[in-house]
Short mmCIF file of C-alpha atoms and ligand atoms in Angstrom, two decimals:
data_model
loop_
_atom_site.label_atom_id
_atom_site.label_comp_id
_atom_site.label_asym_id
_atom_site.label_seq_id
_atom_site.Cartn_x
_atom_site.Cartn_y
_atom_site.Cartn_z
CA MET N 1 59.44 34.07 190.94
CA LYS N 2 62.39 32.13 192.40
CA GLU N 3 63.19 28.85 190.64
CA ASN N 4 62.88 25.63 192.66
CA LEU N 5 64.53 22.24 192.77
CA SER N 6 63.10 20.07 189.98
CA ILE N 7 62.99 16.36 189.18
CA ASN N 8 63.41 14.85 185.70
CA LEU N 9 62.29 11.22 185.22
CA LYS N 10 62.71 11.04 181.43
CA ASN N 11 65.72 8.73 181.69
CA THR N 12 63.85 6.03 183.61
CA SER N 13 61.36 5.51 180.77
CA LYS N 14 62.98 2.33 179.40
CA PHE N 15 61.94 0.67 182.66
CA ILE N 16 58.99 2.60 184.04
CA SER N 17 56.72 5.11 182.33
CA PHE N 18 56.04 8.57 183.73
CA GLU N 19 52.33 7.65 183.96
CA GLU N 20 53.21 4.61 186.12
CA ILE N 21 55.31 6.79 188.42
CA VAL N 22 52.59 9.42 188.79
CA ALA N 23 49.94 6.75 189.47
CA HIS N 24 52.17 5.15 192.14
CA ALA N 25 52.93 8.56 193.65
CA GLN N 26 49.23 9.44 193.73
CA GLN N 27 48.60 6.22 195.67
CA SER N 28 51.44 7.12 198.01
CA VAL N 29 49.69 10.31 199.09
CA ARG N 30 48.25 8.15 201.86
CA HIS N 31 51.77 7.84 203.30
CA LEU N 32 52.10 11.62 203.26
CA ASP N 33 48.75 11.84 205.04
CA ASN N 34 49.94 9.34 207.66
CA LEU N 35 53.11 11.37 208.21
CA ASN N 36 51.14 14.58 208.67
CA ALA N 37 48.59 12.89 210.92
CA GLY N 38 51.40 11.21 212.90
CA VAL N 39 49.83 7.78 212.65
CA GLY N 40 52.54 5.77 210.83
CA PRO N 41 55.44 3.72 212.27
CA GLY N 42 57.97 5.81 214.19
CA ASN N 43 55.45 8.58 214.77
CA ASP N 44 57.28 9.75 217.89
CA PHE N 45 60.13 10.94 215.60
CA LEU N 46 58.35 13.45 213.38
CA GLY N 47 59.78 16.68 214.79
CA TRP N 48 61.80 17.23 211.59
CA LEU N 49 58.60 17.84 209.60
CA SER N 50 58.08 21.30 211.10
CA LEU N 51 61.73 22.14 211.91
CA PRO N 52 61.95 24.93 209.28
CA ASP N 53 59.45 26.87 211.44
CA ASP N 54 60.24 25.50 214.89
CA ILE N 55 63.95 26.27 214.65
CA LEU N 56 63.45 29.99 213.95
CA VAL N 57 63.30 30.94 217.66
CA GLN N 58 66.73 29.37 218.21
CA LEU N 59 68.59 30.94 215.30
CA GLU N 60 69.68 34.00 217.26
CA LYS N 61 71.22 31.91 220.05
CA ILE N 62 72.94 29.65 217.51
CA GLU N 63 74.38 32.66 215.66
CA LYS N 64 75.50 34.28 218.92
CA THR N 65 77.33 31.14 220.05
CA ALA N 66 78.91 30.74 216.61
CA LYS N 67 80.10 34.35 216.75
CA HIS N 68 81.54 33.82 220.23
CA LEU N 69 83.53 30.73 219.16
CA ARG N 70 84.74 32.48 216.02
CA SER N 71 85.96 35.40 218.13
CA VAL N 72 87.75 33.41 220.85
CA SER N 73 89.36 30.79 218.60
CA ASP N 74 90.66 30.16 215.08
CA THR N 75 89.47 26.55 214.88
CA THR N 76 86.44 24.59 216.07
CA VAL N 77 86.57 20.83 216.44
CA VAL N 78 83.07 19.39 215.95
CA ILE N 79 82.77 15.99 217.64
CA GLY N 80 79.97 13.61 216.60
CA ILE N 81 79.09 10.56 214.51
CA GLY N 82 76.27 9.44 212.20
CA GLY N 83 73.35 11.82 212.37
CA SER N 84 75.29 13.96 214.82
CA TYR N 85 78.00 14.54 212.20
CA LEU N 86 77.08 13.97 208.56
CA GLY N 87 74.49 16.73 208.06
CA ALA N 88 76.83 19.43 209.34
CA ARG N 89 79.75 18.13 207.31
CA ALA N 90 77.61 17.81 204.18
CA VAL N 91 76.55 21.46 204.31
CA VAL N 92 79.92 22.83 205.45
CA GLU N 93 81.75 21.06 202.61
CA ALA N 94 79.10 21.96 200.01
CA LEU N 95 79.15 25.67 200.82
CA SER N 96 82.72 26.39 201.92
CA HIS N 97 85.83 27.17 199.91
CA SER N 98 87.21 23.84 198.60
CA PHE N 99 90.55 24.58 200.26
CA ALA N 100 89.17 26.20 203.39
CA PRO N 101 91.60 24.59 205.86
CA LEU N 102 94.56 25.74 203.78
CA LEU N 103 93.47 29.36 203.48
CA LYS N 104 95.39 31.69 205.71
CA ASN N 105 93.40 34.92 205.67
CA ASN N 106 90.65 35.63 208.12
CA HIS N 107 89.33 32.13 208.22
CA HIS N 108 87.88 29.95 210.93
CA ASP N 109 88.52 26.25 210.43
CA VAL N 110 85.89 23.65 211.24
CA ILE N 111 87.40 20.21 211.75
CA PHE N 112 85.48 17.00 212.46
CA ALA N 113 86.36 14.32 215.02
CA GLY N 114 84.63 11.50 216.90
CA GLN N 115 83.46 9.89 213.64
CA ASN N 116 86.07 7.13 213.94
CA ILE N 117 88.24 5.43 216.59
CA CYS N 118 91.47 5.74 214.62
CA GLU N 119 94.46 6.37 216.89
CA ASP N 120 96.48 8.00 214.12
CA TYR N 121 93.64 10.37 213.16
CA LEU N 122 93.21 11.67 216.69
CA SER N 123 96.95 11.80 217.41
CA GLU N 124 97.54 13.82 214.25
CA LEU N 125 94.63 16.08 215.12
CA ILE N 126 96.16 16.73 218.54
CA GLU N 127 99.47 17.51 216.86
CA LEU N 128 97.65 20.11 214.74
CA LEU N 129 95.70 21.48 217.73
CA ASP N 130 98.93 21.99 219.71
CA GLY N 131 99.49 24.98 217.45
CA ARG N 132 95.86 26.14 217.26
CA ASN N 133 93.64 28.28 219.41
CA TYR N 134 90.59 26.06 219.37
CA SER N 135 87.08 25.42 220.66
CA ILE N 136 85.02 22.24 220.82
CA VAL N 137 81.40 21.52 219.91
CA VAL N 138 80.46 18.03 221.11
CA ILE N 139 77.23 16.59 219.71
CA SER N 140 75.54 13.40 220.90
CA LYS N 141 71.83 12.91 221.40
CA SER N 142 72.22 9.85 223.62
CA GLY N 143 75.34 11.33 225.18
CA THR N 144 76.80 7.84 225.43
CA THR N 145 77.99 6.93 221.89
CA THR N 146 81.49 5.47 222.23
CA GLU N 147 83.26 7.15 219.29
CA PRO N 148 82.40 10.79 220.12
CA ALA N 149 82.59 10.16 223.89
CA LEU N 150 86.16 8.88 223.53
CA ALA N 151 87.22 11.73 221.24
CA PHE N 152 85.70 14.24 223.67
CA ARG N 153 87.47 12.72 226.68
CA ILE N 154 90.82 12.98 224.87
CA LEU N 155 90.31 16.47 223.38
CA LYS N 156 88.79 17.93 226.55
CA ASP N 157 91.87 16.77 228.44
CA HIS N 158 94.09 18.36 225.77
CA LEU N 159 92.18 21.66 225.80
CA GLU N 160 92.07 21.87 229.61
CA LYS N 161 95.85 21.33 229.80
CA LYS N 162 96.35 23.95 227.10
CA VAL N 163 94.12 26.79 228.37
CA GLY N 164 93.05 25.71 231.89
CA LYS N 165 89.79 24.12 233.03
CA LEU N 166 87.88 27.41 233.38
CA ASN N 167 88.87 28.80 229.98
CA ALA N 168 88.19 25.42 228.38
CA ALA N 169 84.64 25.43 229.79
CA GLU N 170 84.03 28.74 228.04
CA ARG N 171 84.86 27.28 224.68
CA ILE N 172 83.16 23.91 224.94
CA ILE N 173 79.56 23.69 223.73
CA ALA N 174 77.50 20.52 224.18
CA VAL N 175 74.54 19.61 221.96
CA THR N 176 72.61 16.78 223.62
CA ASP N 177 69.41 15.54 225.21
CA ALA N 178 67.55 17.87 227.60
CA LYS N 179 67.89 15.57 230.60
CA LYS N 180 69.58 12.22 230.08
CA GLY N 181 72.99 10.88 229.11
CA ALA N 182 76.58 11.23 230.26
CA LEU N 183 77.17 14.32 228.11
CA ARG N 184 74.28 16.16 229.78
CA SER N 185 75.77 15.43 233.23
CA LEU N 186 79.27 16.42 232.09
CA ALA N 187 77.92 19.71 230.69
CA GLU N 188 76.10 20.49 233.90
CA THR N 189 79.04 19.61 236.15
CA ASN N 190 81.46 21.72 234.10
CA GLY N 191 79.10 24.57 233.21
CA TYR N 192 79.24 24.21 229.41
CA GLU N 193 76.75 26.10 227.30
CA THR N 194 74.28 23.60 225.82
CA PHE N 195 71.77 23.17 223.01
CA ILE N 196 69.00 20.60 223.21
CA ILE N 197 68.24 17.87 220.67
CA PRO N 198 64.48 17.35 221.01
CA ASP N 199 63.24 13.81 221.75
CA ASN N 200 61.14 13.74 218.58
CA ILE N 201 64.05 14.33 216.16
CA GLY N 202 66.23 11.36 215.19
CA GLY N 203 69.92 11.82 214.39
CA ARG N 204 69.73 11.54 210.61
CA TYR N 205 66.81 13.99 210.43
CA SER N 206 68.51 16.55 212.68
CA VAL N 207 70.57 18.72 210.32
CA LEU N 208 68.13 21.64 210.60
CA SER N 209 68.30 21.53 214.42
CA PRO N 210 71.28 22.88 216.46
CA VAL N 211 73.04 19.56 215.63
CA GLY N 212 73.67 20.79 212.11
CA LEU N 213 73.04 24.51 212.30
CA LEU N 214 75.58 25.32 215.03
CA PRO N 215 78.63 23.87 213.19
CA ILE N 216 77.30 25.29 209.91
CA ALA N 217 77.02 28.78 211.44
CA ILE N 218 80.50 28.45 212.95
CA ALA N 219 81.81 27.77 209.43
CA GLY N 220 80.43 31.20 208.48
CA ILE N 221 77.47 29.93 206.45
CA ASP N 222 74.15 31.81 206.39
CA ILE N 223 71.82 29.46 208.31
CA ARG N 224 68.76 31.72 207.88
CA THR N 225 68.81 31.27 204.11
CA LEU N 226 69.42 27.52 204.51
CA VAL N 227 66.31 27.25 206.72
CA LYS N 228 64.36 29.48 204.31
CA GLY N 229 65.20 27.06 201.48
CA ALA N 230 64.04 24.11 203.58
CA LYS N 231 60.82 25.96 204.43
CA SER N 232 60.12 26.57 200.75
CA MET N 233 60.48 22.83 200.08
CA GLU N 234 58.19 22.06 203.03
CA GLU N 235 55.60 24.27 201.30
CA ILE N 236 56.08 22.41 198.01
CA THR N 237 55.89 18.89 199.43
CA ARG N 238 54.27 18.56 202.84
CA ASN N 239 50.63 19.26 202.03
CA ASN N 240 50.80 18.77 198.28
CA LYS N 241 48.54 15.85 197.34
CA HIS N 242 48.85 16.50 193.62
CA ALA N 243 51.54 13.88 193.02
CA GLU N 244 52.70 15.21 189.67
CA THR N 245 53.84 18.48 191.28
CA ASN N 246 55.27 16.95 194.47
CA PRO N 247 58.94 16.08 193.79
CA SER N 248 59.36 14.06 197.01
CA LEU N 249 56.40 11.82 196.15
CA LEU N 250 57.67 11.37 192.58
CA TYR N 251 61.20 10.50 193.71
CA ALA N 252 60.00 8.07 196.41
CA SER N 253 57.74 6.30 193.91
CA ALA N 254 60.25 6.22 191.04
CA ARG N 255 62.97 4.60 193.15
CA ASN N 256 60.55 2.01 194.58
CA LEU N 257 59.28 1.13 191.10
CA LEU N 258 62.89 0.75 189.94
CA LEU N 259 63.52 -1.58 192.90
CA GLN N 260 60.52 -3.65 191.81
CA ASN N 261 62.06 -3.70 188.30
CA GLY N 262 65.26 -5.40 189.50
CA LYS N 263 67.32 -2.35 190.51
CA PRO N 264 68.17 -2.74 194.23
CA ILE N 265 71.14 -0.33 194.19
CA GLU N 266 70.88 3.45 193.90
CA ILE N 267 73.98 5.49 193.19
CA MET N 268 73.95 9.18 194.12
CA VAL N 269 75.96 11.12 191.56
CA GLY N 270 77.44 14.59 191.87
CA PHE N 271 79.52 16.43 189.31
CA THR N 272 81.24 18.59 191.93
CA PRO N 273 83.48 17.37 194.76
CA LYS N 274 81.57 19.79 196.98
CA LEU N 275 78.72 17.27 197.02
CA HIS N 276 80.87 14.39 198.28
CA PHE N 277 79.70 14.65 201.88
CA PHE N 278 76.15 15.49 200.82
CA SER N 279 76.10 12.01 199.27
CA GLU N 280 77.48 10.60 202.53
CA TRP N 281 74.63 12.30 204.42
CA TRP N 282 72.11 10.96 201.89
CA LYS N 283 73.57 7.44 202.21
CA GLN N 284 73.07 7.48 205.96
CA LEU N 285 69.56 8.93 205.65
CA TYR N 286 68.40 6.26 203.21
CA GLY N 287 70.56 3.34 204.39
CA GLU N 288 69.61 3.64 208.04
CA SER N 289 65.97 4.50 207.32
CA GLU N 290 65.21 1.76 204.79
CA GLY N 291 67.70 -1.06 205.32
CA LYS N 292 65.78 -3.30 207.71
CA ASP N 293 63.51 -6.35 207.83
CA GLY N 294 65.42 -7.73 204.82
CA LYS N 295 64.27 -4.76 202.70
CA GLY N 296 65.61 -1.52 201.25
CA ILE N 297 67.50 -0.03 198.32
CA PHE N 298 71.28 -0.06 198.88
CA PRO N 299 72.54 3.54 198.70
CA ALA N 300 75.95 4.13 197.11
CA SER N 301 77.62 7.21 195.66
CA VAL N 302 80.19 8.41 193.15
CA ASP N 303 81.83 11.76 192.48
CA LEU N 304 82.01 12.45 188.75
CA THR N 305 83.81 12.91 186.55
CA THR N 306 86.50 11.64 189.00
CA ASP N 307 84.98 8.18 189.42
CA LEU N 308 84.20 7.75 185.73
CA HIS N 309 87.84 6.71 185.59
CA SER N 310 87.24 3.95 188.15
CA MET N 311 83.64 3.01 188.99
CA GLY N 312 82.49 4.28 185.59
CA GLN N 313 83.39 0.93 184.02
CA TYR N 314 81.08 -1.02 186.36
CA ILE N 315 78.23 1.44 186.04
CA GLN N 316 78.40 1.32 182.23
CA ASP N 317 79.00 -2.37 181.84
CA GLY N 318 78.71 -4.45 185.03
CA GLN N 319 75.67 -6.22 186.52
CA ARG N 320 72.49 -4.38 185.50
CA ILE N 321 71.24 -3.94 189.06
CA LEU N 322 71.84 -0.19 189.40
CA PHE N 323 70.04 3.06 188.94
CA GLU N 324 71.47 6.54 189.41
CA THR N 325 70.22 9.76 190.95
CA ILE N 326 72.14 12.75 189.66
CA ILE N 327 72.21 16.02 191.57
CA SER N 328 72.65 18.49 188.74
CA VAL N 329 73.80 22.00 189.66
CA LYS N 330 73.01 24.48 186.88
CA ASN N 331 75.43 27.29 187.69
CA PRO N 332 78.74 27.37 189.56
CA VAL N 333 79.41 30.22 191.97
CA ARG N 334 82.68 31.20 190.30
CA LYS N 335 83.84 31.75 186.73
CA LEU N 336 86.83 30.20 184.94
CA THR N 337 87.41 30.37 181.19
CA ILE N 338 89.73 28.06 179.25
CA PRO N 339 92.62 30.03 177.69
CA LEU N 340 93.67 29.93 174.03
CA GLU N 341 97.17 28.55 173.38
CA LYS N 342 99.10 29.68 170.34
CA ASP N 343 100.55 26.35 169.21
CA ASP N 344 97.65 24.19 170.54
CA SER N 345 100.14 21.45 171.49
CA ASP N 346 97.60 19.85 173.83
CA GLN N 347 94.91 20.11 171.12
CA LEU N 348 92.45 21.77 173.44
CA ASN N 349 91.92 24.96 171.46
CA TYR N 350 88.48 23.74 170.40
CA LEU N 351 87.52 24.47 174.02
CA ALA N 352 89.24 27.84 174.26
CA GLY N 353 86.95 30.62 175.47
CA LYS N 354 84.48 28.17 177.01
CA ARG N 355 83.71 28.07 180.71
CA LEU N 356 84.90 24.96 182.58
CA SER N 357 81.29 24.51 183.71
CA GLU N 358 80.22 24.09 180.08
CA VAL N 359 82.68 21.22 179.71
CA ASN N 360 81.44 19.71 182.99
CA HIS N 361 77.82 20.09 181.90
CA ASN N 362 78.54 18.28 178.66
CA ALA N 363 80.32 15.55 180.62
CA GLU N 364 77.10 15.23 182.64
CA LEU N 365 74.93 15.06 179.49
CA GLY N 366 77.32 12.60 177.83
CA THR N 367 77.35 10.38 180.92
CA THR N 368 73.56 10.47 181.18
CA LEU N 369 73.20 9.35 177.56
CA ALA N 370 75.90 6.65 177.87
CA HIS N 371 74.49 5.21 181.10
CA THR N 372 70.93 5.29 179.74
CA ASP N 373 72.18 3.39 176.67
CA GLY N 374 73.85 0.96 179.09
CA ASN N 375 70.45 0.31 180.73
CA VAL N 376 71.07 2.30 183.90
CA PRO N 377 67.90 4.30 184.66
CA ILE N 378 68.62 7.85 185.78
CA ILE N 379 66.64 10.23 187.99
CA THR N 380 67.90 13.82 187.74
CA ILE N 381 67.39 16.33 190.53
CA THR N 382 68.30 19.83 189.36
CA ILE N 383 69.04 22.88 191.49
CA PRO N 384 69.87 26.31 190.02
CA ALA N 385 72.95 26.74 192.25
CA LEU N 386 74.76 25.09 195.12
CA ASP N 387 74.01 27.81 197.68
CA GLU N 388 72.37 28.02 201.09
CA TYR N 389 68.82 28.28 199.77
CA TYR N 390 68.97 25.29 197.43
CA THR N 391 70.95 23.17 199.90
CA GLY N 392 68.05 23.77 202.30
CA GLN N 393 65.63 22.67 199.56
CA LEU N 394 67.67 19.52 198.87
CA ILE N 395 67.74 18.58 202.56
CA TYR N 396 63.99 18.82 203.09
CA PHE N 397 63.25 17.23 199.71
CA PHE N 398 65.34 14.14 200.51
CA GLU N 399 64.09 13.87 204.11
CA MET N 400 60.44 13.98 203.01
CA ALA N 401 61.05 11.49 200.19
CA CYS N 402 62.90 9.16 202.56
CA ALA N 403 60.04 9.06 205.05
CA ILE N 404 57.50 8.38 202.26
CA SER N 405 59.77 5.78 200.69
CA GLY N 406 60.16 3.98 204.05
CA TYR N 407 56.37 3.82 204.36
CA ILE N 408 56.10 2.50 200.78
CA LEU N 409 58.55 -0.25 201.75
CA ASP N 410 56.51 -0.87 204.88
CA VAL N 411 59.39 -0.27 207.30
CA ASN N 412 59.80 2.18 210.18
CA PRO N 413 62.05 4.87 208.61
CA PHE N 414 62.88 6.40 211.99
CA ASP N 415 64.54 3.58 213.93
CA GLN N 416 67.90 1.80 213.54
CA PRO N 417 67.81 -1.47 215.52
CA GLY N 418 70.60 -2.94 213.37
CA VAL N 419 73.33 -0.58 214.61
CA GLU N 420 73.27 -2.12 218.09
CA ALA N 421 74.80 -5.47 217.05
CA TYR N 422 78.39 -4.28 216.58
CA LYS N 423 78.24 -2.13 219.72
CA LYS N 424 77.26 -5.08 221.94
CA ASN N 425 80.11 -7.17 220.53
CA MET N 426 82.63 -4.34 220.93
CA PHE N 427 81.61 -3.74 224.56
CA ALA N 428 81.80 -7.48 225.28
CA LEU N 429 85.24 -7.81 223.67
CA LEU N 430 86.49 -4.80 225.66
CA ASN N 431 85.18 -6.26 228.96
CA LYS N 432 82.72 -3.48 229.65
CA PRO N 433 81.09 -4.18 233.04
CA GLY N 434 77.89 -6.17 232.49
CA PHE N 435 79.12 -7.76 229.25
CA GLU N 436 81.55 -10.35 230.77
CA GLU N 437 79.59 -13.51 229.83
CA ALA N 438 78.94 -12.34 226.27
CA GLY N 439 82.63 -11.45 226.01
CA LYS N 440 83.75 -14.97 226.97
CA LYS N 441 81.50 -16.53 224.30
CA LEU N 442 82.62 -14.12 221.58
CA LYS N 443 86.32 -14.62 222.35
CA GLU N 444 85.90 -18.38 221.85
CA ARG N 445 84.80 -17.64 218.30
CA LEU N 446 87.84 -15.52 217.40
O1 LIG Q 1 70.69 8.60 212.86
C1 LIG Q 1 70.97 8.20 213.99
O2 LIG Q 1 70.13 8.16 214.89
C2 LIG Q 1 72.37 7.75 214.32
O3 LIG Q 1 73.19 7.80 213.21
C3 LIG Q 1 72.95 8.62 215.42
O4 LIG Q 1 72.91 9.94 215.01
C4 LIG Q 1 74.39 8.22 215.76
O5 LIG Q 1 74.44 6.88 216.15
C5 LIG Q 1 74.95 9.11 216.87
O6 LIG Q 1 74.17 9.01 218.00
P1 LIG Q 1 74.29 10.06 219.19
O7 LIG Q 1 73.89 11.39 218.68
O8 LIG Q 1 73.36 9.54 220.25
O9 LIG Q 1 75.74 10.05 219.64
#
């Protein structure tokens, strides 16, 4: 039988007992029931629950489009922000060669844009694209988000000048709402191929829809196995009312009990740089889902052992308001053994013959013990390997736990009213029609 993702709560026991966690998780089954019955807050955004099945009919079209873009170009620029960006980037970075953009042979580069408004970033990207044969995938559910809309306006203009309007239209794909939004109209006017983001799937829960799967497939990653992994986690969590064997219920309960025990900050920890953007995706998922009504656990992240030489000091010794969630990957994909050196001038011969992963694993164990001694509770999520299947399991596991955790906190985990505040101010300061009065008032405050 195939191994599954597992959760280890041993290193939270100084603060909360396993029995307490299981009892809390058993009580939280009602939140799982509410999700499945579609009767909790945000119940019009539950399409992600059954995505591992619902997406199957679209996989062929996604793969076909990915193949087309890979055959007509050497680079795809994926434009999007927030939920229309982070899931794809998380999976692409986790499962691609660490130096993918620098590899010369037979490679298709996936580059991200529209996730900032930095003039230098986009100018330098254009400089790069001058010498590339590229395509564009533009992703925006609303079709009106300023950052991706601006990047698309600029890059579309660049591509049309480079290859002509007709050729450009053949290599621009839009992923957006079925009917509304400026991107939908643009796609229809220009004849771009489109994929639909269903109404009942919010941005941060959309990685297993075309929002995530199209860029992931373009990067050459096996999306069928990714979805299969997610499906297996749906089977483990969605209808499992036996809390002790439901990792999403256990995780949601453990982190809420830690919050109640004076730990309002959760740090996601990876021991491979490949998980850097997975942590970014997780931060958005939890930050945007829980941080409202004056509530929520603040999600942060570190890449270890890199950040042990910076943030490690605070985690070990600073304010005791933190807990950590480690994503532990049992086996690397590749193999590298430490060589023996005759004169041992660097005094590393005691490691000779060992795999680098053994050293990394011991760094992980050493860190876990040190942080536990320093009163930082640790939840460990283990996967056998960082591959398509287990990345799919991780995605569904965290999505399910996030929804349950939001219900435990008594917030709507599927809305994000707070992100509007900066947008209104930006529009007013930039004199967007309709915002003139607000603009005048804001400018007086500057
Ligand atoms: O999770 C969310 O809903 C947000 O992060 C959105 O994905 C983000 O704001 C981008 O929105 P859109 O896809 O409408 O451009």
